[in-house]
Coordinates of C-alpha atoms in Angstrom, one line a residue:
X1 CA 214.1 90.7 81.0
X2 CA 215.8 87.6 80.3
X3 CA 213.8 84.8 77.7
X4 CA 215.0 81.2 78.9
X5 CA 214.8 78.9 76.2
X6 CA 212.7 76.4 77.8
X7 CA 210.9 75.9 81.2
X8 CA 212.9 74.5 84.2
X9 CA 211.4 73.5 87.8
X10 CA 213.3 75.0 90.7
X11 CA 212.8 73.5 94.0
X12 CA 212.6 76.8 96.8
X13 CA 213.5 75.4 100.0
X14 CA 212.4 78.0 102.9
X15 CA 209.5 79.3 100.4
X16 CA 207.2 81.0 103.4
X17 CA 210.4 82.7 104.9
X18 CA 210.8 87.2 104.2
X19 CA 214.1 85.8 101.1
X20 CA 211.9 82.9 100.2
X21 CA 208.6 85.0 99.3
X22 CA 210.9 87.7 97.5
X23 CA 211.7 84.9 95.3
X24 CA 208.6 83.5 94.6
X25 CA 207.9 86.8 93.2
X26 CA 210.9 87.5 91.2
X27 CA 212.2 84.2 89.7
X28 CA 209.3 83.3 87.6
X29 CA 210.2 86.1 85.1
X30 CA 213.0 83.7 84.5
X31 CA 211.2 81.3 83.2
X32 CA 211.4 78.8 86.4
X33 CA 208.5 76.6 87.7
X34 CA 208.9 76.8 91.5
X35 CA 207.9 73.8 93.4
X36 CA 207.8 74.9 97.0
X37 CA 208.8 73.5 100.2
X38 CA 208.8 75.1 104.1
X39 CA 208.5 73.8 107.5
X40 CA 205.7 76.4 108.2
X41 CA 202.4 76.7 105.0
X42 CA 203.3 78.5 102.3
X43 CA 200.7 81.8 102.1
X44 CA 198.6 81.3 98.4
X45 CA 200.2 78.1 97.5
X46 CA 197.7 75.3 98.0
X47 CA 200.2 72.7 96.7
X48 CA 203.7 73.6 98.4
X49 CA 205.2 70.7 100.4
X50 CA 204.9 71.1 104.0
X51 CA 208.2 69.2 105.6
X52 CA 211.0 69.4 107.7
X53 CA 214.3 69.3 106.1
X54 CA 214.8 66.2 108.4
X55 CA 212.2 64.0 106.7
X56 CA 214.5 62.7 104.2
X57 CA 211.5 60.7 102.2
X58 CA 210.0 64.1 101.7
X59 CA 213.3 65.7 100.5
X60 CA 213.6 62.9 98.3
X61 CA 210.2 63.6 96.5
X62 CA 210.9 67.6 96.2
X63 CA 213.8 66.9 94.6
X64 CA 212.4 64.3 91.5
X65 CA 212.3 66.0 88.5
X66 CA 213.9 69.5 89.3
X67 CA 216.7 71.3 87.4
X68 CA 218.0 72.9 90.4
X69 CA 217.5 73.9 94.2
X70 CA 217.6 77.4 95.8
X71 CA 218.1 76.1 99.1
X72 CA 216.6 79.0 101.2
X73 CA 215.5 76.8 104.6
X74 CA 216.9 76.8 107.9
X75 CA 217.5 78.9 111.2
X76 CA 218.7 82.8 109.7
X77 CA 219.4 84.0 113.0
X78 CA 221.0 82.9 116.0
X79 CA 219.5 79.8 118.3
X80 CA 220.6 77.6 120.4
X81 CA 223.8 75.2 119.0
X82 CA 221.0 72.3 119.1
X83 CA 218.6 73.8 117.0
X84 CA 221.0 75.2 114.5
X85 CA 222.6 71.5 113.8
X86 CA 218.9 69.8 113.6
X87 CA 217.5 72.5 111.1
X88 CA 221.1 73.6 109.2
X89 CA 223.8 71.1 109.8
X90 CA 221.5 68.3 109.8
X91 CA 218.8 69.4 107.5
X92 CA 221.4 70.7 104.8
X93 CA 223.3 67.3 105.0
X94 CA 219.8 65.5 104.4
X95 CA 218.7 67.7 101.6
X96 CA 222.0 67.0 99.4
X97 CA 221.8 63.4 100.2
X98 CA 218.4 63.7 98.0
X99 CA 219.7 65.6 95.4
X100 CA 222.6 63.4 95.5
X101 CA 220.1 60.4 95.5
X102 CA 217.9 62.2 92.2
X103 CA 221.2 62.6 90.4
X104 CA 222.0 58.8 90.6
X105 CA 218.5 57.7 89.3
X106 CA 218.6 59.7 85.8
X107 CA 219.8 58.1 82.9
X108 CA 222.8 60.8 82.6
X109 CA 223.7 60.6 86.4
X110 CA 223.5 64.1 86.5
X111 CA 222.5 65.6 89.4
X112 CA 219.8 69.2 90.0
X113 CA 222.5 72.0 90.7
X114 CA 222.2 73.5 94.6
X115 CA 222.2 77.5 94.8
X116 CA 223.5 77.3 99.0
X117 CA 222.1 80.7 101.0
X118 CA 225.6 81.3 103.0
X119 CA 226.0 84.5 104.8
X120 CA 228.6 86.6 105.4
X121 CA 228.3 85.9 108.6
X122 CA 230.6 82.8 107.7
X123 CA 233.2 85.6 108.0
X124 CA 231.7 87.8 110.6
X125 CA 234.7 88.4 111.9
X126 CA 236.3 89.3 109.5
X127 CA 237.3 93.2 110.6
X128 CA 235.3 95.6 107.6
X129 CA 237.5 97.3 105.3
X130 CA 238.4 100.5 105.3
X131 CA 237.1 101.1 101.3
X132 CA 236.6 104.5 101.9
X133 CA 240.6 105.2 102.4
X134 CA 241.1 102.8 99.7
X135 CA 241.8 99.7 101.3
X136 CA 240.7 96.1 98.6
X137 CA 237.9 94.6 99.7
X138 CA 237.6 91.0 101.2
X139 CA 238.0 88.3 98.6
X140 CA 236.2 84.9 99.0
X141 CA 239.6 83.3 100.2
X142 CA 239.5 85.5 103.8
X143 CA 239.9 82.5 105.8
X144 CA 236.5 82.2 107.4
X145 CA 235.8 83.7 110.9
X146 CA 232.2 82.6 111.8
X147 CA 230.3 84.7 114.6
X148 CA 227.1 83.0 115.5
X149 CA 226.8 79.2 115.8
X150 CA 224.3 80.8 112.8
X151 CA 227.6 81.5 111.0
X152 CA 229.7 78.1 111.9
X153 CA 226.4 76.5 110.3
X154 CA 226.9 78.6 107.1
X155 CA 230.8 77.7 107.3
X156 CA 230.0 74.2 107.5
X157 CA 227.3 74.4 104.6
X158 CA 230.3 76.0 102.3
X159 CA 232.4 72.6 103.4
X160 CA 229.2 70.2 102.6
X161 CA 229.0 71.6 99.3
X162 CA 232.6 71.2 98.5
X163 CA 232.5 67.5 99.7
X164 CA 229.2 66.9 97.5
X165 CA 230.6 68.2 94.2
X166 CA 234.1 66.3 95.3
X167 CA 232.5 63.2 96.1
X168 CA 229.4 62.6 94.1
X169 CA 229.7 65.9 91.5
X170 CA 226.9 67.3 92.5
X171 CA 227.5 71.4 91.8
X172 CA 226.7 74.6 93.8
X173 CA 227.5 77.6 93.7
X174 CA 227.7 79.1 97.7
X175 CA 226.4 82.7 98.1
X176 CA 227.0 84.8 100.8
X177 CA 224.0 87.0 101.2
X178 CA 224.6 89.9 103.2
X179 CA 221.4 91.6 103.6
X180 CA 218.3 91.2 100.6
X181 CA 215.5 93.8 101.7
X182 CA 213.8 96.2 99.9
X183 CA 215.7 98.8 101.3
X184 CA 218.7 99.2 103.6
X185 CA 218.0 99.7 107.2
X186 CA 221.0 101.3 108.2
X187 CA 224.7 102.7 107.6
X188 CA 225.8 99.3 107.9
X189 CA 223.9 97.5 105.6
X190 CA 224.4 100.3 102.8
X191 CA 227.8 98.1 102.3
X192 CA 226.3 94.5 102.5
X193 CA 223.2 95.3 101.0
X194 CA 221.5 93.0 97.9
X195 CA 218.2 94.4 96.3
X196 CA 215.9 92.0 95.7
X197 CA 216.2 92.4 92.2
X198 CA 219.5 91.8 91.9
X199 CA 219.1 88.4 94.4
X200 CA 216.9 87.4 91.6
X201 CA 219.6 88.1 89.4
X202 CA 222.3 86.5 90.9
X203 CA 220.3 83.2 91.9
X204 CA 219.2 83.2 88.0
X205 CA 223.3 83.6 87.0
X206 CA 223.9 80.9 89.8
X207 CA 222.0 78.3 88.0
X208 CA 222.4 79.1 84.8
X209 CA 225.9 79.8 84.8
X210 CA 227.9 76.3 83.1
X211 CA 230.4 74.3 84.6
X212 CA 230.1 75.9 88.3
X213 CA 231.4 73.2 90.6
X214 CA 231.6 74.7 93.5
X215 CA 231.8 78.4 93.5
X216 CA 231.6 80.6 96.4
X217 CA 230.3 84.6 95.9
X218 CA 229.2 87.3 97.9
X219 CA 225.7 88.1 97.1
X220 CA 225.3 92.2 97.0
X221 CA 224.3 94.7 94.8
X222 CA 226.5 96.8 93.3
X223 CA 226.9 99.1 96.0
X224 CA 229.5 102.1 96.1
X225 CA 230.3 101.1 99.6
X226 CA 230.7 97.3 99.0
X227 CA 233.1 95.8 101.3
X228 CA 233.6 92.5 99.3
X229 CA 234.9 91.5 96.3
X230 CA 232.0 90.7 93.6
X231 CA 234.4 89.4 90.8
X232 CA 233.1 85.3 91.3
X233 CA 229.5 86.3 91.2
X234 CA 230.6 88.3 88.4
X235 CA 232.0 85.4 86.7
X236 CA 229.0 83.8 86.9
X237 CA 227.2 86.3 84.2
X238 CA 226.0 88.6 87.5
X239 CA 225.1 92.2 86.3
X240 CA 224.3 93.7 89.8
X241 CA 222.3 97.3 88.7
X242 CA 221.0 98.4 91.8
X243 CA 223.0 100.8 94.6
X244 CA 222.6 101.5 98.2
X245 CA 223.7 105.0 98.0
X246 CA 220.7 106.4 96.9
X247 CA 219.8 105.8 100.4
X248 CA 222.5 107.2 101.9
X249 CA 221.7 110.7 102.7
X250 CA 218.6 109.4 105.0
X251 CA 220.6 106.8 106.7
X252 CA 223.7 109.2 107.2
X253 CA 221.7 111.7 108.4
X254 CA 219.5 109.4 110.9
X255 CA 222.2 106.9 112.2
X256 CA 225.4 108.9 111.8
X257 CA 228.7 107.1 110.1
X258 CA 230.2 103.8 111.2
X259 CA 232.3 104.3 114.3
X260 CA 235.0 101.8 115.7
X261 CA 233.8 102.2 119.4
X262 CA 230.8 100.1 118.2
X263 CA 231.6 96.6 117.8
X264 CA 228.9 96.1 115.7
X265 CA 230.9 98.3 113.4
X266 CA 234.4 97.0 113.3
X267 CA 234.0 93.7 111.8
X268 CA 231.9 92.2 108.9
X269 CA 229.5 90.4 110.9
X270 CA 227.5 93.6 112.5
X271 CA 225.5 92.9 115.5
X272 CA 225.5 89.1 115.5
X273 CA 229.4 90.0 117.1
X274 CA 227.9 91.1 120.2
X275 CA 223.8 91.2 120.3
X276 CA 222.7 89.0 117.2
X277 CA 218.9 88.7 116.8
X278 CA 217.9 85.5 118.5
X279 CA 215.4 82.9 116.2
X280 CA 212.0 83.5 117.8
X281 CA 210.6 79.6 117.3

C-alpha cells in the first residue's frame, strides 16, 4: 500500500456515478482528500458540491486549492448529439477553463494536474486485434475512429487537453478506460477489462507521475487478452496486478468466443458500433 508523503486534495468530478463511487472507496488509501462534485447528491457525503459542469462559478470554487482533478463527470453512454456537447464538450471546456483560472492565481502559476476519463471508444472503430494469432496490439497513435457521438466527445476531450497543456501548461494525462467493474461481464470485456484496483492504481500513477504533459494511455488491467498497448500507462509507474482470465472459463463457457459475424465483435468499440446503450436521463 503506497505511503504518500503528505496529504493532497483531489477534486472527483462525477463522484455519485458506478467509476466515481469505486473511487471514493479506493483512492483514499493514497493518501488523497477527495472533495466531491456531481450533478446528481452524492450518497453519505453531506458536503459534496452539487453542480453542473456548466456553472463555471461553481467549477471555479471546486477547483481552489486542489492538487489535481479526476475528471469522472459527463454522459458515459450514448445520448443525443445535444446532450453530449452541453454535459461533455461543453462541460469539459468549462471545467479546464477553472483549472486553468486556479493555476493563474497561485504564486507559482502552476496549475492542479487533470486525470481525463477517455474511452476507448475514441477508437471504437478501430477493428480488434487478432492477439491470439500474434498480431501487436493497438498503440495510442491508432488514428482515432470514434463510434458514438459518446466517443467523438472523448476524441475531442483528448484534443482539449492537448490545447490546455499547449496553451496555458496545464497537464493531463488522458486515459482510455475500457471497462472498470468488479468483474468482467463478458468475452469481450475480458480484453478491455480494468479492475477497480488497478483504476485506483493507474489514476494514483496518473497524478503522481512528474513531468506528464499530456500523456494519453489505455487504462486496463493486465489482462492476458489485452488488445492495447499498456507501455504509456506503464511509463507512468503503472503496475497493473490484476487479470481477466481468471474469469474466463465462466465467460467462455456462457457466451461462447468472439465471432466476426457479430459486429459487436470485430472492432474495438463493442456494441456502441451497432446498439450502444442509450443515457437514460
Amino acid at each position: 500500500m503506497p505511503v504518500p508523503s503528505a496529504p493532497r486534495t483531489l477534486l472527483l468530478t462525477g463522484a455519485a456515478g458506478g467509476l466515481g463511487t469505486l473511487m471514493r472507496e479506493l483512492l483514499p488509501q493514497y493518501g488523497y482528500t477527495l472533495r466531491l462534485l456531481d450533478v446528481r447528491p452524492v450518497e453519505g457525503a453531506r458536503d459534496a458540491i452539487v453542480a453542473d459542469l456548466n456553472d463555471p462559478e461553481a467549477l471555479r470554487e471546486a477547483v481552489r486549492g486542489v492538487d489535481g482533478v479526476l475528471h469522472l463527470a459527463g454522459i458515459s453512454l450514448e445520448s443525443t448529439f445535444d446532450k453530449i456537447v452541453e454535459s461533455n464538450i461543453k462541460g469539459t471546456q468549462r471545467l479546464y477553463e477553472a483549472v486553468r483560472a486556479e493555476g493563474g492565481s497561485r504564486a507559482d502559476g502552476t496549475a492542479p494536474r487533470v486525470v481525463f476519463a477517455s474511452s476507448n471508444h475514441a477508437i471504437g472503430y478501430t477493428p480488434r486485434p487478432r492477439t491470439e494469432d500474434g498480431a501487436p496490439v493497438v498503440p495510442v497513435s491508432t488514428p482515432r475512429r470514434p463510434d458514438t457521438f459518446y466517443g467523438l466527445s472523448k476524441s475531442f476531450g483528448e484534443d482539449l487537453a492537448q490545447f490546455y497543456w499547449d496553451q496555458y501548461g496545464v497537464e493531463t494525462v488522458s486515459v482510455r478506460i475500457g471497462s472498470c467493474f468488479r468483474e468482467p461481464t463478458d468475452v469481450r470485456m475480458m480484453s478491455v477489462w480494468m479492475s477497480p484496483a488497478d483504476g485506483a492504481r493507474l489514476f494514483h500513477a496518473a497524478l503522481s507521475a512528474p513531468d506528464v504533459g499530456h500523456t494519453v494511455a489505455y487504462g486496463s488491467s493486465a489482462n492476458t487478452r489485452v488488445w492495447w498497448d499498456l507501455s504509456s500507462a506503464r511509463a507512468l509507474g503503472y503496475e497493473p496486478q490484476d487479470d481477466s482470465e481468471v474469469y474466463a472459463e465462466k465467460l467462455l463457457a456462457e457466451f461462447g468466443p468472439l465471432s466476426d459475424d457479430n459486429p459487436a465483435h470485430r472492432y474495438m468499440g463493442g456494441r456502441f458500433i451497432n446498439d450502444p446503450p442509450i443515457w437514460p436521463y
